[in-house]
Amino acid sequence: MAEFRIDHLGIAVRDLDKARMFYELLGMQVGPSEEVVHEQVRAAMIQTGESRIELLEPLGEDSVIGRFLDRRGEGLHHVALQVDDIADVFAEMKVAGMRLVSDALNIGAGGQLYFFVHPSSTGGVLIEICQSAEVVA
Ligand code: ZN
């Protein structure tokens, strides 16, 4: 059985620079913002012990985060669970008929592998399964 831990919580915001102020006020370190062009977002990570908070600002209204903000407003967008054997987990999810957002693993910033499981398969929350790049190498 795979071991999981919460890697990060993804929070959709309209204005990243405004949103980061809250965390900075708490004295937390907010990393530099980074554009992830294929996901159409500008993101910044906040380290919280073993886990992180990911702030997500849309790069366009017709992006995934842009549409989420239109429908639901700002708030929790996804929960990311980290595993060491993402390929196995991906295969198991497919066999079990879970609704996956992509047909293959995606490669994110720093070589991290990830995929999303649709909220209709998880009890209402978009779940990101990810594996850090060090484990792959
Ligand atoms: Zn994420």
Short mmCIF file of C-alpha atoms and ligand atoms in Angstrom, two decimals:
data_model
loop_
_atom_site.label_atom_id
_atom_site.label_comp_id
_atom_site.label_asym_id
_atom_site.label_seq_id
_atom_site.Cartn_x
_atom_site.Cartn_y
_atom_site.Cartn_z
CA MET A 1 0.00 0.00 0.00
CA ALA A 2 1.33 3.41 -0.96
CA GLU A 3 2.25 5.90 1.76
CA PHE A 4 0.72 9.33 1.52
CA ARG A 5 1.30 12.67 3.13
CA ILE A 6 -0.26 16.05 2.44
CA ASP A 7 2.15 17.83 0.11
CA HIS A 8 0.19 21.02 -0.30
CA LEU A 9 -3.20 22.71 -0.32
CA GLY A 10 -3.94 24.64 -3.51
CA ILE A 11 -5.87 27.86 -2.98
CA ALA A 12 -7.37 29.80 -5.89
CA VAL A 13 -7.04 33.57 -5.56
CA ARG A 14 -7.82 36.48 -7.84
CA ASP A 15 -4.77 38.48 -6.81
CA LEU A 16 -1.64 36.62 -5.73
CA ASP A 17 0.17 39.71 -4.51
CA LYS A 18 -2.76 40.63 -2.30
CA ALA A 19 -3.25 37.06 -1.03
CA ARG A 20 0.41 36.63 -0.07
CA MET A 21 0.21 39.61 2.28
CA PHE A 22 -1.90 37.64 4.76
CA TYR A 23 0.73 34.89 5.06
CA GLU A 24 3.57 37.38 5.20
CA LEU A 25 1.75 39.17 7.98
CA LEU A 26 1.80 35.88 9.88
CA GLY A 27 5.56 35.78 9.37
CA MET A 28 5.46 32.92 6.88
CA GLN A 29 7.91 32.73 3.97
CA VAL A 30 6.11 33.08 0.67
CA GLY A 31 8.26 31.87 -2.22
CA PRO A 32 8.66 33.80 -5.46
CA SER A 33 5.74 33.59 -7.85
CA GLU A 34 6.22 31.41 -10.87
CA GLU A 35 4.22 31.20 -14.08
CA VAL A 36 3.21 27.66 -15.04
CA VAL A 37 2.23 28.35 -18.64
CA HIS A 38 0.71 24.96 -19.49
CA GLU A 39 -1.60 25.25 -16.46
CA GLN A 40 -2.26 28.95 -17.14
CA VAL A 41 -1.48 29.97 -13.57
CA ARG A 42 0.87 32.10 -11.57
CA ALA A 43 1.72 30.20 -8.39
CA ALA A 44 3.60 30.81 -5.15
CA MET A 45 4.45 28.23 -2.50
CA ILE A 46 4.41 28.81 1.25
CA GLN A 47 6.31 26.32 3.39
CA THR A 48 4.30 25.12 6.41
CA GLY A 49 6.41 22.51 8.17
CA GLU A 50 6.31 19.31 6.10
CA SER A 51 3.56 20.65 3.88
CA ARG A 52 2.95 23.73 1.80
CA ILE A 53 0.22 26.09 0.71
CA GLU A 54 0.08 26.85 -3.00
CA LEU A 55 -1.50 30.13 -4.03
CA LEU A 56 -2.89 30.02 -7.58
CA GLU A 57 -3.79 33.08 -9.62
CA PRO A 58 -5.20 32.56 -13.13
CA LEU A 59 -3.26 33.84 -16.13
CA GLY A 60 -6.50 34.14 -18.12
CA GLU A 61 -10.24 34.06 -17.52
CA ASP A 62 -10.58 30.94 -19.65
CA SER A 63 -8.01 28.98 -17.65
CA VAL A 64 -8.87 26.21 -15.18
CA ILE A 65 -8.39 28.52 -12.20
CA GLY A 66 -10.15 31.39 -13.97
CA ARG A 67 -13.23 29.25 -14.53
CA PHE A 68 -13.08 27.92 -10.96
CA LEU A 69 -13.08 31.49 -9.62
CA ASP A 70 -16.09 32.33 -11.80
CA ARG A 71 -18.06 29.35 -10.55
CA ARG A 72 -17.01 29.07 -6.94
CA GLY A 73 -15.10 32.21 -6.03
CA GLU A 74 -11.81 32.24 -4.16
CA GLY A 75 -11.00 29.33 -1.89
CA LEU A 76 -9.65 25.81 -1.58
CA HIS A 77 -9.07 24.42 -5.07
CA HIS A 78 -7.30 21.11 -4.47
CA VAL A 79 -5.54 18.93 -1.91
CA ALA A 80 -2.23 17.41 -3.03
CA LEU A 81 -1.06 14.08 -1.63
CA GLN A 82 2.53 13.02 -2.10
CA VAL A 83 3.46 9.42 -2.83
CA ASP A 84 6.71 7.62 -3.71
CA ASP A 85 5.25 5.40 -6.43
CA ILE A 86 3.01 7.65 -8.48
CA ALA A 87 3.03 5.43 -11.57
CA ASP A 88 1.53 2.55 -9.54
CA VAL A 89 -1.07 4.82 -7.95
CA PHE A 90 -1.99 6.24 -11.36
CA ALA A 91 -2.46 2.74 -12.78
CA GLU A 92 -4.56 1.63 -9.78
CA MET A 93 -6.83 4.67 -10.10
CA LYS A 94 -7.36 3.95 -13.79
CA VAL A 95 -8.19 0.30 -13.19
CA ALA A 96 -10.62 1.29 -10.45
CA GLY A 97 -12.43 3.57 -12.89
CA MET A 98 -11.68 6.80 -11.05
CA ARG A 99 -12.27 9.91 -13.15
CA LEU A 100 -8.80 11.30 -13.87
CA VAL A 101 -8.30 14.80 -15.26
CA SER A 102 -5.48 13.73 -17.60
CA ASP A 103 -4.63 10.56 -19.53
CA ALA A 104 -1.02 10.54 -18.39
CA LEU A 105 1.23 11.87 -15.64
CA ASN A 106 2.06 15.56 -15.94
CA ILE A 107 5.49 17.05 -15.30
CA GLY A 108 5.49 20.23 -13.22
CA ALA A 109 8.00 22.71 -11.90
CA GLY A 110 11.30 21.10 -10.90
CA GLY A 111 10.43 17.80 -12.57
CA GLN A 112 7.70 16.91 -10.10
CA LEU A 113 5.20 14.35 -11.44
CA TYR A 114 1.49 14.81 -10.77
CA PHE A 115 -2.03 14.04 -11.88
CA PHE A 116 -5.48 15.10 -10.73
CA VAL A 117 -8.47 13.00 -9.71
CA HIS A 118 -11.82 14.63 -10.43
CA PRO A 119 -13.98 15.68 -7.45
CA SER A 120 -16.78 13.40 -8.67
CA SER A 121 -14.57 10.43 -7.74
CA THR A 122 -13.26 11.73 -4.42
CA GLY A 123 -16.16 13.12 -2.42
CA GLY A 124 -16.16 16.62 -3.80
CA VAL A 125 -12.53 17.71 -3.58
CA LEU A 126 -10.11 17.86 -6.50
CA ILE A 127 -7.19 15.65 -5.44
CA GLU A 128 -3.69 16.05 -6.83
CA ILE A 129 -1.39 13.06 -6.49
CA CYS A 130 2.27 14.07 -6.78
CA GLN A 131 5.77 12.71 -6.45
CA SER A 132 8.82 14.87 -5.98
CA ALA A 133 11.60 14.79 -8.54
CA GLU A 134 14.26 13.29 -6.19
CA VAL A 135 12.34 10.04 -5.90
CA VAL A 136 12.18 9.68 -9.69
CA ALA A 137 15.92 10.06 -10.21
ZN ZN B 1 -1.04 21.73 -6.61
#
